[in-house]
Short mmCIF file of C-alpha atoms and ligand atoms in Angstrom, two decimals:
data_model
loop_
_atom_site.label_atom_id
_atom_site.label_comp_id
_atom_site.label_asym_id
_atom_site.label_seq_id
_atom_site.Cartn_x
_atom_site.Cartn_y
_atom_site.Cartn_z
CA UNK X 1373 11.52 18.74 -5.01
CA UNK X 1374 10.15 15.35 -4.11
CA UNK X 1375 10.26 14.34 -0.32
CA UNK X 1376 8.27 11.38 1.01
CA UNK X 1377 4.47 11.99 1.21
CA UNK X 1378 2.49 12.41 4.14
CA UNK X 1379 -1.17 11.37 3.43
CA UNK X 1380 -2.69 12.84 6.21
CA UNK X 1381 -0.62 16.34 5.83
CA UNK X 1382 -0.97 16.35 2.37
CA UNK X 1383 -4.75 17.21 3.18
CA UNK X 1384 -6.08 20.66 2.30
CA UNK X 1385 -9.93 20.02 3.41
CA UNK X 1386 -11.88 16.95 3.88
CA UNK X 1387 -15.00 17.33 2.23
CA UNK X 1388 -16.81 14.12 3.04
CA UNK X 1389 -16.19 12.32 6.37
CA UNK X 1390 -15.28 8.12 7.14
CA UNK X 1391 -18.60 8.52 9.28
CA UNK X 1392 -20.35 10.11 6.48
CA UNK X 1393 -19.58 7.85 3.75
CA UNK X 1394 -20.15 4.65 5.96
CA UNK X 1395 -23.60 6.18 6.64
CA UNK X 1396 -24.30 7.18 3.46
CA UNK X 1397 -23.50 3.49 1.99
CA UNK X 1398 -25.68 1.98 4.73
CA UNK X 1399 -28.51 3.52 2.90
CA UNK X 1400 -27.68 3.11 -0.41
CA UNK X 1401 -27.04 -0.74 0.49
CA UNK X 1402 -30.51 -0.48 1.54
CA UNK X 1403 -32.42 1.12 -1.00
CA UNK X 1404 -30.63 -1.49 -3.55
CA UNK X 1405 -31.42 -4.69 -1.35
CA UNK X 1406 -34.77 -3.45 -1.18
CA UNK X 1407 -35.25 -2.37 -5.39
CA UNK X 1408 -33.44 -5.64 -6.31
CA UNK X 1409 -35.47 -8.23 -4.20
CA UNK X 1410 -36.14 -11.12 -5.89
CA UNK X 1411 -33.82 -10.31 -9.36
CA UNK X 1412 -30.08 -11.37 -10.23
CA UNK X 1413 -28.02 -8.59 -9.51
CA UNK X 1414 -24.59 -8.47 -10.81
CA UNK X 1415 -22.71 -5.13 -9.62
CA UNK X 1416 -19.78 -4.05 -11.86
CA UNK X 1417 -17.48 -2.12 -10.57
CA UNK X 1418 -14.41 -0.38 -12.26
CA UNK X 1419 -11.14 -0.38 -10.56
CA UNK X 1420 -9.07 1.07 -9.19
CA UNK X 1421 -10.98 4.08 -7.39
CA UNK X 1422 -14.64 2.14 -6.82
CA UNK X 1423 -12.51 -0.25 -4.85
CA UNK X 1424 -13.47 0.56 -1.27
CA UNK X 1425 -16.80 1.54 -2.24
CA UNK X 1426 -17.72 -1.64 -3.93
CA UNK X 1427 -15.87 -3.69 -0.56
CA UNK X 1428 -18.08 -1.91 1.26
CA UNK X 1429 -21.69 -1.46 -1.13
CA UNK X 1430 -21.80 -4.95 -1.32
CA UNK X 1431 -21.73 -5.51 2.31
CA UNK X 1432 -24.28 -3.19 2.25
CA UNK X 1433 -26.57 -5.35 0.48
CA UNK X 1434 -28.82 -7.83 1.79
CA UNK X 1435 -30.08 -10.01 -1.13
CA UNK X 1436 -27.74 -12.40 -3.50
CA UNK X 1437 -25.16 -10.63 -6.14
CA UNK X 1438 -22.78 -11.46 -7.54
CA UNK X 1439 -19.91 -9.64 -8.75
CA UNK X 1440 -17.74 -8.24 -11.79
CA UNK X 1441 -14.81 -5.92 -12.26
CA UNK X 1442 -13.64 -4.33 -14.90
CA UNK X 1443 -10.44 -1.94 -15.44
CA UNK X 1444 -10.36 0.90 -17.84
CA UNK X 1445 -7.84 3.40 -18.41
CA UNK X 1446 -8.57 7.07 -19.78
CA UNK X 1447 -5.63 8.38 -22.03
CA UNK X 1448 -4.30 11.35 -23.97
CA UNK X 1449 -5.92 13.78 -20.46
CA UNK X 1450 -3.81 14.32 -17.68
CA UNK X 1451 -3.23 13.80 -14.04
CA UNK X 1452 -6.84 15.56 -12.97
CA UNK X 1453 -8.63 15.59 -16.22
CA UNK X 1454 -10.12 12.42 -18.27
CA UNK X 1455 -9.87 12.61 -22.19
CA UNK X 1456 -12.86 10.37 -22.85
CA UNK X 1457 -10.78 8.40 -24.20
CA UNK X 1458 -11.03 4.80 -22.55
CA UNK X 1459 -9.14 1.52 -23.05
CA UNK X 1460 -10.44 -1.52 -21.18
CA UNK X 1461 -7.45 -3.40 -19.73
CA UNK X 1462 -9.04 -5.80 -17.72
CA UNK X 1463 -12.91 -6.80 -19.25
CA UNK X 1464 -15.64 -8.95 -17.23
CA UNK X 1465 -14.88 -12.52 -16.35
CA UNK X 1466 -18.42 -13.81 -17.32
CA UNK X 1467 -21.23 -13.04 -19.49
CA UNK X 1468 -23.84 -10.43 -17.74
CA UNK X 1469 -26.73 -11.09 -20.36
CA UNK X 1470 -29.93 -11.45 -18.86
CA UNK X 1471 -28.64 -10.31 -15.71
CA UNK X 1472 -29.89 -6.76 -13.45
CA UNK X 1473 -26.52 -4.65 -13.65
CA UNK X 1474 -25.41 -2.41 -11.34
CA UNK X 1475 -22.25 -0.62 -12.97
CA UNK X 1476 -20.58 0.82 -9.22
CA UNK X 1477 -18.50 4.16 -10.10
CA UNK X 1478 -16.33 6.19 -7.84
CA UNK X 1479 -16.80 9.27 -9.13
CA UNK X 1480 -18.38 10.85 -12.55
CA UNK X 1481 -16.96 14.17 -13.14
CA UNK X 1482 -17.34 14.91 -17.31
CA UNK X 1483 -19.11 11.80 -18.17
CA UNK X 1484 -17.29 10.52 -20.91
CA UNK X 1485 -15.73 7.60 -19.23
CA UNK X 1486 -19.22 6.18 -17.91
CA UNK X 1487 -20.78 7.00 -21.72
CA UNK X 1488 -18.43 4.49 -23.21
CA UNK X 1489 -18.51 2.04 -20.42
CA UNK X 1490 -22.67 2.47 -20.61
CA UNK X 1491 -22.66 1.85 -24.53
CA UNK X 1492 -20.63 -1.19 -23.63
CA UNK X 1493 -22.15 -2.68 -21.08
CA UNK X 1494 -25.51 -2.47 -23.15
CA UNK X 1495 -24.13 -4.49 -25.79
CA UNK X 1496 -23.97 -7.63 -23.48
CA UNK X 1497 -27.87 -7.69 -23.37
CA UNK X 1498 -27.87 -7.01 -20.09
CA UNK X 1499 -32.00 -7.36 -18.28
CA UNK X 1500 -31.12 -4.16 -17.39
CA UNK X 1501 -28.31 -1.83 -16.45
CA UNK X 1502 -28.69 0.97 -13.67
CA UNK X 1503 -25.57 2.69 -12.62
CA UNK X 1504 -24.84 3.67 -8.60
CA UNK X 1505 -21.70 6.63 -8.32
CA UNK X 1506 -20.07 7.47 -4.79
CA UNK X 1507 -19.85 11.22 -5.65
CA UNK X 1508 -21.22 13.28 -8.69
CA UNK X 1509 -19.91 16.22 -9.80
CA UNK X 1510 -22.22 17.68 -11.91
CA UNK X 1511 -21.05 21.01 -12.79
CA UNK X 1512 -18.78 19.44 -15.77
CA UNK X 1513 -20.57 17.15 -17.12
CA UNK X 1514 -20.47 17.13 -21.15
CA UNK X 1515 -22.59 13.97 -21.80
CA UNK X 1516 -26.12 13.42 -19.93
CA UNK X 1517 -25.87 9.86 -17.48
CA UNK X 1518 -28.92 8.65 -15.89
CA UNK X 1519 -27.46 8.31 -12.57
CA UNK X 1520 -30.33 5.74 -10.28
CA UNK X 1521 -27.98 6.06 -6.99
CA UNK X 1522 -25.87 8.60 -6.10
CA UNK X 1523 -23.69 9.07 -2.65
CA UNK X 1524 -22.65 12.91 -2.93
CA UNK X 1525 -22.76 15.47 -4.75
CA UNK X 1526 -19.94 17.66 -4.76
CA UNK X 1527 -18.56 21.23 -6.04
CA UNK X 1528 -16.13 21.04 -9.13
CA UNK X 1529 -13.06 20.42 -7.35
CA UNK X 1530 -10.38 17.20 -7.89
CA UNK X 1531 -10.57 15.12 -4.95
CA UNK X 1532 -8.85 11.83 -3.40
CA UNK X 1533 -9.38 9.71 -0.38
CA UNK X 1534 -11.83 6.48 -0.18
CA UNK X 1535 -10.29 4.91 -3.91
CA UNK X 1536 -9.03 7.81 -5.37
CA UNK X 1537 -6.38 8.94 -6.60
CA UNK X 1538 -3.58 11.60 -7.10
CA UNK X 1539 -0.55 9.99 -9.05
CA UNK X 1540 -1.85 6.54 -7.86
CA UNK X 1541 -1.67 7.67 -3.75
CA UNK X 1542 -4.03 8.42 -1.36
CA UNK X 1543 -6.51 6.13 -2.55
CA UNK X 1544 -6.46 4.42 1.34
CA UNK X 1545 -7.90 7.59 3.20
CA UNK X 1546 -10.91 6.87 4.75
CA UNK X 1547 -12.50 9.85 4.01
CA UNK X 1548 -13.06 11.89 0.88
CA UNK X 1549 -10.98 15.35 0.62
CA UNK X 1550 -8.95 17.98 -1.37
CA UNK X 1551 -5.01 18.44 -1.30
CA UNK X 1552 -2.82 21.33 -0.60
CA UNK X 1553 -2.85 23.28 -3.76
CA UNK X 1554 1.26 22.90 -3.50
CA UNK X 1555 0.72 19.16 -3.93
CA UNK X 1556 -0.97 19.10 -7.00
CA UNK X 1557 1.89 21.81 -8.40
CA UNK X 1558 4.26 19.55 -7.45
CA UNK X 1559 5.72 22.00 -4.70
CA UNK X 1560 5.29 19.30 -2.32
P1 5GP K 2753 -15.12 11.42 -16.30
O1 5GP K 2753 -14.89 10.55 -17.52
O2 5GP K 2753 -16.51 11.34 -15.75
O3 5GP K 2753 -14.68 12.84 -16.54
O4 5GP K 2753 -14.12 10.94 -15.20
C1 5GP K 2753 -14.19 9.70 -14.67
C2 5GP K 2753 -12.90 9.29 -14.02
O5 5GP K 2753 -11.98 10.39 -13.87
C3 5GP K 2753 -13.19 8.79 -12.62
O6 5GP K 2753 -13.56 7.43 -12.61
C4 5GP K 2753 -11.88 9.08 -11.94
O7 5GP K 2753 -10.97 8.04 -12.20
C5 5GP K 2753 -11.39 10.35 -12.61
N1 5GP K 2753 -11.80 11.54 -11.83
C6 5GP K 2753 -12.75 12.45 -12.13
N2 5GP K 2753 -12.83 13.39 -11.18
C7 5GP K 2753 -11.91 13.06 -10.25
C8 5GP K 2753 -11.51 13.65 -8.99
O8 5GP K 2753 -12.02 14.67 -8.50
N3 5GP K 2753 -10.52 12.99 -8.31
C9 5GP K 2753 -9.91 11.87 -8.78
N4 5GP K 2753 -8.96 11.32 -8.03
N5 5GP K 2753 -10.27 11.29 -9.95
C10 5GP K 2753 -11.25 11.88 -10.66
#
């Protein structure tokens, strides 16, 4: 059964708050200004979930960057897990070599997509590539990523709100949270 969706009903939990993020990406927007004084910062950021994070991390930011974004798509997993598995479907739009990189993630749950995306990046001779994540969820990781700035770190659970996702909605909830467990079975 498939009735209209109600974002704000559809919410189980909220695990991390509007006020909390916008405070949280204050800081972060400071420590970066403040590390990449003086360089030429280019932040990447991969749509469609570091969306609203990136719209807001650069606002953040006090010194000069410019800006890149990429698209990938993980296939062969399914609606809550990533396969590893990434195509790029839309690449930069100019050449990062020689540039300071900051790759801007939503979320890194396994790994794998930020492993290829690394190895990628690295071949376009950046100066150097450092890579900033909204929320980490360590407990799955299966690759090790050198993460320089993270937002949260959260328990293993599959979340939306703030750019992302469940079946392409709720990515324009201001806040970061979990859905009733009869969404995700497709009770709802
Ligand atoms: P990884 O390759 O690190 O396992 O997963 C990376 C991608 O999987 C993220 O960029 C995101 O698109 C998706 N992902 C991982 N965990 C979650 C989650 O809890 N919620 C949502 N909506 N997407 C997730």
């Amino acid at each position: 059964m498939s009735g209209p969706v109600d974002l704000k009903a559809d919410v189980a939990e909220i695990l991390v708050s509007e006020e909390a993020i916008q405070e949280r990406v204050r800081e972060l927007g400071q420590r970066i200004s403040d590390d990449y004084r003086g360089r030429n910062l280019t932040l990447v950021s991969v749509l469609k979930g570091s969306l609203p994070f990136m719209a807001d991390l650069m606002r953040a930011i006090d010194v000069p960057v410019r800006i890149d974004l990429m698209e990938v798509s993980s296939y062969g997993g399914t609606a809550t897990e990533s396969s590893g598995l990434v195509r790029i479907l839309k690449d930069l739009s100019a050449s990062i070599a020689d540039e300071d990189v900051l790759l801007v993630e939503d979320i890194i749950d396994t790994g794998l997509t930020l492993n290829y995306l690394i190895r990628y990046l690295r071949g376009k001779n950046p100066a150097s590539l450092r890579i900033c994540t909204l929320l980490d969820k360590p407990a799955r990781r299966l690759v090790d990523i050198p993460v320089d700035y993270t937002g949260f770190t959260i328990e293993d659970r599959f979340v939306v709100g703030y750019g992302l996702d469940y079946g392409e909605l709720y990515r324009n909830l201001r806040f970061v949270g979990v859905l009733r467990p009869e969404v995700y079975s497709g009770g709802g």
